[in-house]
mmCIF file of C-alpha atoms in Angstrom:
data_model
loop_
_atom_site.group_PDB
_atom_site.id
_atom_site.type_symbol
_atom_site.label_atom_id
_atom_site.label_comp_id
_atom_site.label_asym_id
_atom_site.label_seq_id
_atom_site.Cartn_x
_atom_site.Cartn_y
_atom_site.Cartn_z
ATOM 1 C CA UNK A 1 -16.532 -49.688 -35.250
ATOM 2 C CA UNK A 2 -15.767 -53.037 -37.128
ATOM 3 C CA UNK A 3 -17.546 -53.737 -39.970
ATOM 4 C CA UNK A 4 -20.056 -56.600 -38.414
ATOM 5 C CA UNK A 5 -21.145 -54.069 -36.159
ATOM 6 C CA UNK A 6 -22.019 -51.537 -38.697
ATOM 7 C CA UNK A 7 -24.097 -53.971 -40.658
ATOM 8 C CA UNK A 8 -26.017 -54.973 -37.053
ATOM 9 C CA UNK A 9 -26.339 -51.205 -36.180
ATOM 10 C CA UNK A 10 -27.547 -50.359 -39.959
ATOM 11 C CA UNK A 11 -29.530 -53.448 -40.020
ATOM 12 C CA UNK A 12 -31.440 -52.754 -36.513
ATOM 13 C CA UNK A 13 -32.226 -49.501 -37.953
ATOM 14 C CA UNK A 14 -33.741 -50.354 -41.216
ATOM 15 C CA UNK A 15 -35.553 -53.253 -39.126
ATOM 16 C CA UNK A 16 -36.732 -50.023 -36.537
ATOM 17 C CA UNK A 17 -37.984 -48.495 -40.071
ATOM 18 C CA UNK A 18 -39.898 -51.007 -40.920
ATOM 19 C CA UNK A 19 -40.985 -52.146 -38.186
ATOM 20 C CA UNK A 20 -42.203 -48.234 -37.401
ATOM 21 C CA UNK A 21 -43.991 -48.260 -41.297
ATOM 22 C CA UNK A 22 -45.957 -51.311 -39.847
ATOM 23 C CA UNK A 23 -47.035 -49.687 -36.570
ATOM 24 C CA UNK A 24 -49.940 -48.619 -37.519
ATOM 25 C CA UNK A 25 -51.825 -51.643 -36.992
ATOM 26 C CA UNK A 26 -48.477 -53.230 -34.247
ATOM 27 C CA UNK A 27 -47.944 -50.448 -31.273
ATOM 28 C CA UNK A 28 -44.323 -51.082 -30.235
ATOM 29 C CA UNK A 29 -44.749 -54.103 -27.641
ATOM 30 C CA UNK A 30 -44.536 -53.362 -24.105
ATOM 31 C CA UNK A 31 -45.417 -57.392 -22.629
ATOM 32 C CA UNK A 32 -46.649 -55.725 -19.005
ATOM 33 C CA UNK A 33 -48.977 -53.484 -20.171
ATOM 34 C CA UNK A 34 -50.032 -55.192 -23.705
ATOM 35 C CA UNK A 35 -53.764 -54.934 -23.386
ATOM 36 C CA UNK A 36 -54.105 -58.234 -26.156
ATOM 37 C CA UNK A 37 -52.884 -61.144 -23.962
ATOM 38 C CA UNK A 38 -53.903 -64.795 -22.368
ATOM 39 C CA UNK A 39 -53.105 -66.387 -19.323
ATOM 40 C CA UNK A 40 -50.748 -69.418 -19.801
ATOM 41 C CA UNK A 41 -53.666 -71.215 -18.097
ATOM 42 C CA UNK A 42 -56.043 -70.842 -20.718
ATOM 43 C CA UNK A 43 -54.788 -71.884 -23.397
ATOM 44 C CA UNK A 44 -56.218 -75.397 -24.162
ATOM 45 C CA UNK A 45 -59.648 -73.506 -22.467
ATOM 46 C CA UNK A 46 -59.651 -71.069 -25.143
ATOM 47 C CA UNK A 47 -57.963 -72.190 -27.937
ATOM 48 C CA UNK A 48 -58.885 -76.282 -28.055
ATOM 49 C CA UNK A 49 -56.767 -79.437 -27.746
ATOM 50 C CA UNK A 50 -53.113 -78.953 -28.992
ATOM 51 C CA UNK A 51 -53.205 -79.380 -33.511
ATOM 52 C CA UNK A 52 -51.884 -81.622 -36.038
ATOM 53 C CA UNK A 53 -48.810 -80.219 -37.332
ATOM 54 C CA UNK A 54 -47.317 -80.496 -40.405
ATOM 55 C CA UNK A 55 -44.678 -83.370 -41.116
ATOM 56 C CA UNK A 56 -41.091 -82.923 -40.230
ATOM 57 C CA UNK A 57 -41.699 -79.573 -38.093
ATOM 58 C CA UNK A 58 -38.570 -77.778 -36.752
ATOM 59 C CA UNK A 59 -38.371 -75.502 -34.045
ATOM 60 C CA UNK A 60 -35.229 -73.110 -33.129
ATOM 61 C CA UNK A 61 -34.700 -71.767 -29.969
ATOM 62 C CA UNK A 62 -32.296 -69.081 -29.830
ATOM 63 C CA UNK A 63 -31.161 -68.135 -26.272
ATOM 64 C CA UNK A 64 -29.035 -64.987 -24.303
ATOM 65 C CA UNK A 65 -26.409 -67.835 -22.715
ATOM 66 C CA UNK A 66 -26.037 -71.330 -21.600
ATOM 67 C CA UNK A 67 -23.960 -70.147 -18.338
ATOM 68 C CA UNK A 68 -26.584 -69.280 -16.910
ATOM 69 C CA UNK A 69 -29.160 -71.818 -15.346
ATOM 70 C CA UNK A 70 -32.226 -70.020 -16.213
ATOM 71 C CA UNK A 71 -31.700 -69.999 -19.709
ATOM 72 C CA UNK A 72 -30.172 -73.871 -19.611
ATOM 73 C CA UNK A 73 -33.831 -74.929 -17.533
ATOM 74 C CA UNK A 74 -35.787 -72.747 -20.438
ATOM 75 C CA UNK A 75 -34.767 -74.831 -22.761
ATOM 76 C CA UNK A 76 -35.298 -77.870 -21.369
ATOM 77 C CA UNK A 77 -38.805 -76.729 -21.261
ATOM 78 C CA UNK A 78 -38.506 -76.344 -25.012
ATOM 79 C CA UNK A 79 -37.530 -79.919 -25.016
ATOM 80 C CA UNK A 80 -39.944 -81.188 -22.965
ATOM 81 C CA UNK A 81 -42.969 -79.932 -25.186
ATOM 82 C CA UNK A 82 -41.189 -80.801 -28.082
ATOM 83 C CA UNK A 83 -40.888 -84.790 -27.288
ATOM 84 C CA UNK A 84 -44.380 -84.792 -26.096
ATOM 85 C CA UNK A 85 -45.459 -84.064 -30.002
ATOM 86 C CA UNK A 86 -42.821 -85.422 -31.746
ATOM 87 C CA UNK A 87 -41.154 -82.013 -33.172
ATOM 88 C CA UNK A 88 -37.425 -81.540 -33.442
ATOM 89 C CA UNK A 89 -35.617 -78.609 -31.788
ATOM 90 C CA UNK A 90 -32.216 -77.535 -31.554
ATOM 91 C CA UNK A 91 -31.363 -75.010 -29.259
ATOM 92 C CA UNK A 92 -28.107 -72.655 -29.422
ATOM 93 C CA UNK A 93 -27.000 -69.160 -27.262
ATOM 94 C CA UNK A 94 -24.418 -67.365 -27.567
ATOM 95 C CA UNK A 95 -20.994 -67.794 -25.681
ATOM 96 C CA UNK A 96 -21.610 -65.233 -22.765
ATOM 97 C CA UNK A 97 -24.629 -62.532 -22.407
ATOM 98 C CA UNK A 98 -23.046 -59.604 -23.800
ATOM 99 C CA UNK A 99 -22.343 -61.672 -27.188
ATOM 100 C CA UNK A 100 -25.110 -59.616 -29.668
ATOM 101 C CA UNK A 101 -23.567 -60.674 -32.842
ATOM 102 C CA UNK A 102 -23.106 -64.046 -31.837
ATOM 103 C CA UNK A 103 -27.074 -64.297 -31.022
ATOM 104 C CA UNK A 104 -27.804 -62.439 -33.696
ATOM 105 C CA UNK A 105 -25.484 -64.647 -36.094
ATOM 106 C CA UNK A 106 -27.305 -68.135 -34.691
ATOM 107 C CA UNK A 107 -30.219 -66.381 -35.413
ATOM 108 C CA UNK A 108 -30.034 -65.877 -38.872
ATOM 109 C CA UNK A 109 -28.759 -68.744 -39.585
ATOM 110 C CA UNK A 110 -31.511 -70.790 -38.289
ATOM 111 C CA UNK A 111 -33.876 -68.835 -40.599
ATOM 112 C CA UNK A 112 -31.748 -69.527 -43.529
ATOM 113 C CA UNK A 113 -31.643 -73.392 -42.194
ATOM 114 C CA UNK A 114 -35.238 -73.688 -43.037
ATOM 115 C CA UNK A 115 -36.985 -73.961 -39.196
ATOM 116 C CA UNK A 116 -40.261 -73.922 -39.450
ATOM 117 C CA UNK A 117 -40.219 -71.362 -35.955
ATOM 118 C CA UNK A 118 -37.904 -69.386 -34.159
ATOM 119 C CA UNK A 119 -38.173 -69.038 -30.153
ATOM 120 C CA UNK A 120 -35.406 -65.856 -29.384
ATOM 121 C CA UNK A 121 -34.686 -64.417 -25.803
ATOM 122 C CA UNK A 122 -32.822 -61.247 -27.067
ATOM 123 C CA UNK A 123 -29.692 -59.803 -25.695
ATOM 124 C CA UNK A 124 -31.125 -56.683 -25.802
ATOM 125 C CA UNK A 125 -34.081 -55.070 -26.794
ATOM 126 C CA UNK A 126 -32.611 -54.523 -30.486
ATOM 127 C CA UNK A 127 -30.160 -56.861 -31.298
ATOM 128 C CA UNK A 128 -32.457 -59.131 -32.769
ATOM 129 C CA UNK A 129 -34.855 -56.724 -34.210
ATOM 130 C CA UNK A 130 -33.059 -57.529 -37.881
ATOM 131 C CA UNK A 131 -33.791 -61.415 -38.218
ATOM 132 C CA UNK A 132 -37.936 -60.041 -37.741
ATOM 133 C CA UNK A 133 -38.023 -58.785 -41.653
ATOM 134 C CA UNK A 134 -35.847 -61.827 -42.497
ATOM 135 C CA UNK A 135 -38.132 -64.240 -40.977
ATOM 136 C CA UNK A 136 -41.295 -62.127 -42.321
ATOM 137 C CA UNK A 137 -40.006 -63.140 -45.307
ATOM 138 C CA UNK A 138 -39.164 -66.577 -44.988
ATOM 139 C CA UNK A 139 -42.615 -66.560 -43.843
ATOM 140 C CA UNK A 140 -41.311 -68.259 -40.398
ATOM 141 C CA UNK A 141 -43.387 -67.170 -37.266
ATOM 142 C CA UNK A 142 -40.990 -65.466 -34.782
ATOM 143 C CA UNK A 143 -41.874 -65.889 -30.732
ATOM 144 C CA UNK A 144 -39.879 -63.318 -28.432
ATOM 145 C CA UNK A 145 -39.508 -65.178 -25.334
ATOM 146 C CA UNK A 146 -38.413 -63.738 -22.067
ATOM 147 C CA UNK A 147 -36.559 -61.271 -21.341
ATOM 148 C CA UNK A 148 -35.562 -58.348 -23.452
ATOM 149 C CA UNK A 149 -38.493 -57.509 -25.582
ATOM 150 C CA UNK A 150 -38.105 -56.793 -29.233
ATOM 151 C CA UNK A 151 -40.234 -53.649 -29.937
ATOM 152 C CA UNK A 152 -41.789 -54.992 -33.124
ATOM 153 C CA UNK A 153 -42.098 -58.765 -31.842
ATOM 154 C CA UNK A 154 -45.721 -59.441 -32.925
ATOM 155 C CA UNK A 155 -45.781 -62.447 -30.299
ATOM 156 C CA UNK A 156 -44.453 -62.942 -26.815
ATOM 157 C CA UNK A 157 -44.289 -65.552 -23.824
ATOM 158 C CA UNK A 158 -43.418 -64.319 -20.722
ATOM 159 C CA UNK A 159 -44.205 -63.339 -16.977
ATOM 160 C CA UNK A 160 -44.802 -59.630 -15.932
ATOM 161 C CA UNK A 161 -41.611 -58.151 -15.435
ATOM 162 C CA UNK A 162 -42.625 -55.228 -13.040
ATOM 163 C CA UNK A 163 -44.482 -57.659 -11.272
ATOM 164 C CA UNK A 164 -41.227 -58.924 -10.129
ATOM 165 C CA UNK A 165 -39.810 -56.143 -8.323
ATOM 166 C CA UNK A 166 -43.633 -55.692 -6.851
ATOM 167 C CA UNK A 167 -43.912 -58.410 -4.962
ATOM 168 C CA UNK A 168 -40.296 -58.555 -3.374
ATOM 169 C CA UNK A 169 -41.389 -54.927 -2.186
ATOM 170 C CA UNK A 170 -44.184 -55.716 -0.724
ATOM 171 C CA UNK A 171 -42.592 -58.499 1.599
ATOM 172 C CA UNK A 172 -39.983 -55.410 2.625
ATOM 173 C CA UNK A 173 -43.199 -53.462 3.490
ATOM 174 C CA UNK A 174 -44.780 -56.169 5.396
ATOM 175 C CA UNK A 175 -41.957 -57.527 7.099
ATOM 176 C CA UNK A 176 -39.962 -54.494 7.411
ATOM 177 C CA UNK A 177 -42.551 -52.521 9.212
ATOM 178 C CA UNK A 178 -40.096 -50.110 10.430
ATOM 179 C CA UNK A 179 -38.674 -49.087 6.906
ATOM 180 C CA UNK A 180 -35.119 -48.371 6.050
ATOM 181 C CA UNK A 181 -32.343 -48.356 3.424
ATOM 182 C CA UNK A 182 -32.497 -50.292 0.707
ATOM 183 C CA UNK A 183 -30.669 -50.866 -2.600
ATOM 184 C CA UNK A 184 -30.644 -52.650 -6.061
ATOM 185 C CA UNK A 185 -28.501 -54.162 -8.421
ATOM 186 C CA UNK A 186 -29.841 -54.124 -11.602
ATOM 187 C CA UNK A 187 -29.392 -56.269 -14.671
ATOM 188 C CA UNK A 188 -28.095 -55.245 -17.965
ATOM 189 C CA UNK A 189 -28.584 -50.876 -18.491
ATOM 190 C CA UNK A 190 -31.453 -50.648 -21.139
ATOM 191 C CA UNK A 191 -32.761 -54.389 -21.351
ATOM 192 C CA UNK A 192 -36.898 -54.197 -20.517
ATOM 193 C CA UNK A 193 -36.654 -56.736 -17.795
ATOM 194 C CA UNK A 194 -34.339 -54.912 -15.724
ATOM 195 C CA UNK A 195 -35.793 -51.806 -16.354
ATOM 196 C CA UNK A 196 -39.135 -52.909 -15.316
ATOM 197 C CA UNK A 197 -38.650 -55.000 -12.674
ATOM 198 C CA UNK A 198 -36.035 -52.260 -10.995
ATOM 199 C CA UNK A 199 -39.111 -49.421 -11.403
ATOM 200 C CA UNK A 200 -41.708 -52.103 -9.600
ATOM 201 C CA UNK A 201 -39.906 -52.147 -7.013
ATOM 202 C CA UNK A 202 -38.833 -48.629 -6.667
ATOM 203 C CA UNK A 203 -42.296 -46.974 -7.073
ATOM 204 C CA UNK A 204 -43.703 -49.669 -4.434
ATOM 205 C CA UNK A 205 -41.368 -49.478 -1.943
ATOM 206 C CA UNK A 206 -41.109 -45.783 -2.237
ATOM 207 C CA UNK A 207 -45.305 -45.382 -1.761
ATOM 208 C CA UNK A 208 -45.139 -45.456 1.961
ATOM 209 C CA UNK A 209 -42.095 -43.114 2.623
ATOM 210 C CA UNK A 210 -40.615 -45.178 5.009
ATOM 211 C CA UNK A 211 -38.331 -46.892 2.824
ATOM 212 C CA UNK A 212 -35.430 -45.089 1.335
ATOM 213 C CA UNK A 213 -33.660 -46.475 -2.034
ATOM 214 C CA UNK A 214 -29.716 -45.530 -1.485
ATOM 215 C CA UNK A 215 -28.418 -46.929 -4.517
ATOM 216 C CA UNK A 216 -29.572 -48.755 -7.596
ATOM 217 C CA UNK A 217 -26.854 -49.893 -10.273
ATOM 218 C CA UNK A 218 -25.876 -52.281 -13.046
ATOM 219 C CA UNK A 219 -24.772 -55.618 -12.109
ATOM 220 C CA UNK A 220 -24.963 -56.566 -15.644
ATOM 221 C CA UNK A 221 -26.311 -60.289 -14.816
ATOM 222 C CA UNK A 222 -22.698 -60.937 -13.046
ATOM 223 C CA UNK A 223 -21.950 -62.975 -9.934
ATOM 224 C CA UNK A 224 -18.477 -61.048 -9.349
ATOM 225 C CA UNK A 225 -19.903 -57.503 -10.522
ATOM 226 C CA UNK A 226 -22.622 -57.720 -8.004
ATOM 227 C CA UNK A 227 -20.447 -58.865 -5.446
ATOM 228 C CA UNK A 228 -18.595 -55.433 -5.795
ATOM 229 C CA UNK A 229 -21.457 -53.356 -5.918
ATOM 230 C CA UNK A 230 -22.693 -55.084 -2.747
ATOM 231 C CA UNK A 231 -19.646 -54.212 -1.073
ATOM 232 C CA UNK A 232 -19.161 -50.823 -1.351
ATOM 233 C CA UNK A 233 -22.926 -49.763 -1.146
ATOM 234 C CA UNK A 234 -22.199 -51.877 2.392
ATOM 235 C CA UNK A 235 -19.362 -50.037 3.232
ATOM 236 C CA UNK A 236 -21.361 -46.747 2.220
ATOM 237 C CA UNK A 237 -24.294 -47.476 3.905
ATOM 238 C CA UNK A 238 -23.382 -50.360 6.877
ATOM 239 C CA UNK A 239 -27.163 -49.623 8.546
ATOM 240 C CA UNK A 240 -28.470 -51.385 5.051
ATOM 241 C CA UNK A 241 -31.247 -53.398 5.435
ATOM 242 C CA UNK A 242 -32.042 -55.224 2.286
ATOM 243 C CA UNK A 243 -31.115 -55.500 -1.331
ATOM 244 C CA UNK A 244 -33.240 -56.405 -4.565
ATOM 245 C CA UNK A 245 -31.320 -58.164 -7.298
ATOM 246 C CA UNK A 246 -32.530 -58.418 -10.687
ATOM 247 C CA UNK A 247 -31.733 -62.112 -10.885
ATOM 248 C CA UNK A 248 -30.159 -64.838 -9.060
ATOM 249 C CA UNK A 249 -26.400 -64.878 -9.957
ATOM 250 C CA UNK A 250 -26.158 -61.445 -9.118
ATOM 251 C CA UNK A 251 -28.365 -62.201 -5.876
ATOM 252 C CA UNK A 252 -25.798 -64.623 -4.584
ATOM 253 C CA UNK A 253 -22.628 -62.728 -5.344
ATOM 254 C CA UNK A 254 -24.434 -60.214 -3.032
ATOM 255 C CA UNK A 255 -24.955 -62.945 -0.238
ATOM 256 C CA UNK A 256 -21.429 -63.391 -0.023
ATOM 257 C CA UNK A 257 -20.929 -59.311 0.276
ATOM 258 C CA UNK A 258 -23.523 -59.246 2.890
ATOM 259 C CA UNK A 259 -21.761 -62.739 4.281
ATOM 260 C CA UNK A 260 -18.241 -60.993 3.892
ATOM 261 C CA UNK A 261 -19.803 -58.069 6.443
ATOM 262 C CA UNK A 262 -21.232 -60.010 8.816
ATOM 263 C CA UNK A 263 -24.487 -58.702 8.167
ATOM 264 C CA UNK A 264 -26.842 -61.652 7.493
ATOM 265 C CA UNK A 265 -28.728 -60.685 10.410
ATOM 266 C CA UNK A 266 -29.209 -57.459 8.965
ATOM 267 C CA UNK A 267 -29.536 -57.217 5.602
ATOM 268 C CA UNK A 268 -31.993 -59.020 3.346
ATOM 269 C CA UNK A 269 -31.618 -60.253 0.300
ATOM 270 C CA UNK A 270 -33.726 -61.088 -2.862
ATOM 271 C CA UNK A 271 -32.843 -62.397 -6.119
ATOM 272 C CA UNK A 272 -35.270 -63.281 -9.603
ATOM 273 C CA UNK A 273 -35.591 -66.476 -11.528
ATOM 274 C CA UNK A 274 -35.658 -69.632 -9.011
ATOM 275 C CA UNK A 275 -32.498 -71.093 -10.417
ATOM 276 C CA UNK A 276 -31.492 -74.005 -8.078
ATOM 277 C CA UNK A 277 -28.768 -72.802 -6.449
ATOM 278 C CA UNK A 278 -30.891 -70.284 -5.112
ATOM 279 C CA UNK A 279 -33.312 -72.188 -3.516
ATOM 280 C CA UNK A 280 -30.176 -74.339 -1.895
ATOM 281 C CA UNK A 281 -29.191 -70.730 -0.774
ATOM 282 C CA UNK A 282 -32.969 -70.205 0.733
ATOM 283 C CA UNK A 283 -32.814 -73.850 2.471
ATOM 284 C CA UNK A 284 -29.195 -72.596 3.503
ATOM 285 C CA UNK A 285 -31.196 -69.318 5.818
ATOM 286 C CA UNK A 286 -28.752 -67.144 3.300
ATOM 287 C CA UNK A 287 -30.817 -65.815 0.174
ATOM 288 C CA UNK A 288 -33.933 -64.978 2.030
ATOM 289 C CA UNK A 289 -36.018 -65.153 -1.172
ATOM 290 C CA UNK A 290 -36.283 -65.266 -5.063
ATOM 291 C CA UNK A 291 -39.215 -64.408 -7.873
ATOM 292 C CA UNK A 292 -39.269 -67.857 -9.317
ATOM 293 C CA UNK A 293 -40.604 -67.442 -13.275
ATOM 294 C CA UNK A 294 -40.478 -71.590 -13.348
ATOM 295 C CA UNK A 295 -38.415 -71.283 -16.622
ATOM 296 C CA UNK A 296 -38.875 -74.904 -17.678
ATOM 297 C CA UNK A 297 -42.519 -74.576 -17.239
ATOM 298 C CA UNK A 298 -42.032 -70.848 -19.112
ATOM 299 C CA UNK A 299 -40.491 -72.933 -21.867
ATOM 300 C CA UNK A 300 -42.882 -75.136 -22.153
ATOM 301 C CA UNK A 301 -45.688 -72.707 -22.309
ATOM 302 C CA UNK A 302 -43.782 -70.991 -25.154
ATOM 303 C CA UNK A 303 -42.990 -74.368 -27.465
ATOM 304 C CA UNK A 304 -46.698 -75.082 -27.024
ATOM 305 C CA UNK A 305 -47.548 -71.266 -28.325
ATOM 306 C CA UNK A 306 -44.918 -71.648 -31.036
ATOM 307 C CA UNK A 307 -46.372 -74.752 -32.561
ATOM 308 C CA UNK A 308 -49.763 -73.626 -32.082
ATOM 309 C CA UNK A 309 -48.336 -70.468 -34.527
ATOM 310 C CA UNK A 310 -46.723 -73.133 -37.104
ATOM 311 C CA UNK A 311 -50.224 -74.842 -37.093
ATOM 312 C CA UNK A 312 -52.027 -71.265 -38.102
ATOM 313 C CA UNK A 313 -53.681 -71.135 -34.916
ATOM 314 C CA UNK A 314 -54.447 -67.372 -34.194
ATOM 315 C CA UNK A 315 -52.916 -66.484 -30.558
ATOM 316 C CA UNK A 316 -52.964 -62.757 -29.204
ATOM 317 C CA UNK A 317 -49.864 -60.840 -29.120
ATOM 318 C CA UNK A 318 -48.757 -61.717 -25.340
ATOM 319 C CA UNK A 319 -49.116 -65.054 -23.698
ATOM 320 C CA UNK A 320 -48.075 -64.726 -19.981
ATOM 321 C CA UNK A 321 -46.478 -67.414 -17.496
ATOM 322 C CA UNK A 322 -46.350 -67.706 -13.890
ATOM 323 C CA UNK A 323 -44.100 -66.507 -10.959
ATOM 324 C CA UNK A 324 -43.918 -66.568 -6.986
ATOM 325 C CA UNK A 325 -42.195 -65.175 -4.680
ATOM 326 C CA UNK A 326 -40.029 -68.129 -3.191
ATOM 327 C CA UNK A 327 -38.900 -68.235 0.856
ATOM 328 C CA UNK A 328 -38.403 -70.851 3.386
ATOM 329 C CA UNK A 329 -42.013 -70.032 4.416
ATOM 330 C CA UNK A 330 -43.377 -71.383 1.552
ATOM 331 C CA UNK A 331 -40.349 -73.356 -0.656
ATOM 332 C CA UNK A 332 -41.749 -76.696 -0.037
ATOM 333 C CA UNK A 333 -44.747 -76.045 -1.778
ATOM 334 C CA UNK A 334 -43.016 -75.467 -5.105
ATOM 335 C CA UNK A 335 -40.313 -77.894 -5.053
ATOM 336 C CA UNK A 336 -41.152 -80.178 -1.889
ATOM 337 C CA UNK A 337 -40.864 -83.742 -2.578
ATOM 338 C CA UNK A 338 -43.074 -85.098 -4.940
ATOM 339 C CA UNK A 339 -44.536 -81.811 -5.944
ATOM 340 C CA UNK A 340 -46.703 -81.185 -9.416
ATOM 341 C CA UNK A 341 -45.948 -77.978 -9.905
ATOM 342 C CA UNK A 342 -47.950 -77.301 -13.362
ATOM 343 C CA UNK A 343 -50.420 -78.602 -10.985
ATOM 344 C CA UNK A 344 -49.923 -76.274 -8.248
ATOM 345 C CA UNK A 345 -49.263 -72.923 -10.366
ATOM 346 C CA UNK A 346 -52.659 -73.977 -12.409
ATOM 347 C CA UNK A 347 -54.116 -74.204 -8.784
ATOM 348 C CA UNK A 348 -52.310 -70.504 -8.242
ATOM 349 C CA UNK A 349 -53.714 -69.573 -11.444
ATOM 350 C CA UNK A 350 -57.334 -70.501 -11.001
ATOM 351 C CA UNK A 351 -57.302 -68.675 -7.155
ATOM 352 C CA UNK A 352 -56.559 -65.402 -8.453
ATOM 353 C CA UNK A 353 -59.171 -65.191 -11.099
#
């Protein structure tokens, strides 16, 4: 073990230490179930028009990668917010998503750089856990956005992650009447969104017992990974009738397995984050669907919630953001021509209070 990755190992455990000595008033965060939360909706309803902030306010965004689209659309959400009240960001990732020290290593430096905030998306679930007592005591407000979820993050912007693998069950049980087998590929082992968003749609799918779950396994947020998975779990199980993905990338690399089969009028395929290749896919009749999390709207939700921090506004712990589940039955209402869709996911918002 080099010597950079003892000091992030040591350093995520005295961060675990301290973060455990202060959880007796901060349970360990889990964002689904964390009881102390607001609806991205409500946030000018509850907590007044956006504040004054203080001259020459910096924001850094620190993201998993800038390969994939998701995380490039997040931050132009950052962006967006940003220009609208005249704060300065600068947004960084590291070179690929399995990079820790290179997050972690932006990270840090933007707290020693003197932003005023710091919006992180972690690697994992600890990588990042270290620049928390280093911010603490820069006194700069930390916001964990999306997707891994820092245990000791004290806020966090972000959909429900279970929710995810939820609803792309329930369209199996209603349009899959019959049942079958099914499989996943998951995202990174251990990461929170993956985990939860696998287990939604296990325990859902499961309830009726006509569905049976023949494989689950890592695709580790890769196009070509996934692709192999898809292909043997095909080859394993040819009567297949639909596969969950735990985001887009790997959802497409699994198109072209089911594509490579012959299978498309078979085998079903979902995806997670509304990146736009997949809804060309959708329009295409290939991907049959994707959980869209809108991430520039996502980003903009958390830039708002970050400033509103800076300005010493109190927010609770978890601020959640939108998601739909995205197929040609209903695509053009989210991205048709002309479409507001703050509008229409307020709209969305407001209908299931």
């Amino acid at each position: 073990m080099g010597i950079r990755m003892k000091s992030l190992v040591a350093g995520c455990a005295f961060a675990l230490v301290a973060g455990l000595a202060h959880s007796q008033d901060l349970a360990p965060l889990n964002s689904d179930t964390e009881k102390d939360r607001m609806d991205w909706s409500e946030l000018e309803t509850k907590l007044g028009a956006f504040p004054k902030l203080p001259d020459g306010t910096k924001a850094g965004g620190v993201s998993k990668t800038l390969t994939n689209e998701y995380w490039r659309s997040l931050g132009e959400g950052y962006q967006k917010f940003a220009d609208k009240v005249g704060v300065t960001v600068a947004y960084q990732a590291a070179q690929s998503e399995g990079d820790q020290l290179g997050q972690l290593t932006i990270a840090e430096g933007m707290v020693t750089q003197g932003f005023n905030v710091l919006l992180v998306s972690p690697q994992t679930d600890a990588n990042l856990q270290p620049v928390l007592e280093q911010a603490k005591e820069a006194k700069v407000p930390v916001l964990n956005v999306n997707d891994a979820v820092i245990p000791q993050a004290e806020h966090y912007v972000g959909n429900v992650q279970r929710d995810n693998g939820v609803r792309v069950a329930k369209w199996f049980v209603e349009n899959r009447p019959d049942g079958g087998k099914v499989a996943i590929i998951e995202g990174q082992a251990g990461v929170y969104a993956a985990v939860q968003r696998t287990d939604g749609f296990k325990s859902t799918i499961s309830e009726g017992g006509k569905f049976e779950v023949v494989a689950s396994v890592p695709g580790n947020w890769d196009r070509q990974q996934s692709y192999d998975a898809a292909t043997n779990i095909l080859q394993q199980h040819p009567d297949l009738i639909g596969f969950y993905c735990n985001n887009d990338g790997m959802a497409l690399g699994v198109v072209e397995a089911v594509k490579a089969a012959g299978l498309q009028d078979q085998v079903a395929v979902f995806g997670t984050d509304g990146i736009s290749d997949a809804y060309a896919s959708i329009k295409a009749g290939e991907l049959t669907g994707t959980v869209d999390s809108f991430p520039v709207l996502t980003g903009e939700v958390a830039m708002e919630v970050a400033l509103r921090l800076v300005a010493g506004q109190k927010l609770p712990r978890v601020v959640s953001t939108p998601q739909a589940l995205i197929t040609k039955d209903n695509l053009a209402k989210y991205q048709g021509e002309g479409v507001d869709v703050r509008a229409v996911l307020m709209q969305d918002a407001a209908a299931a209070k």
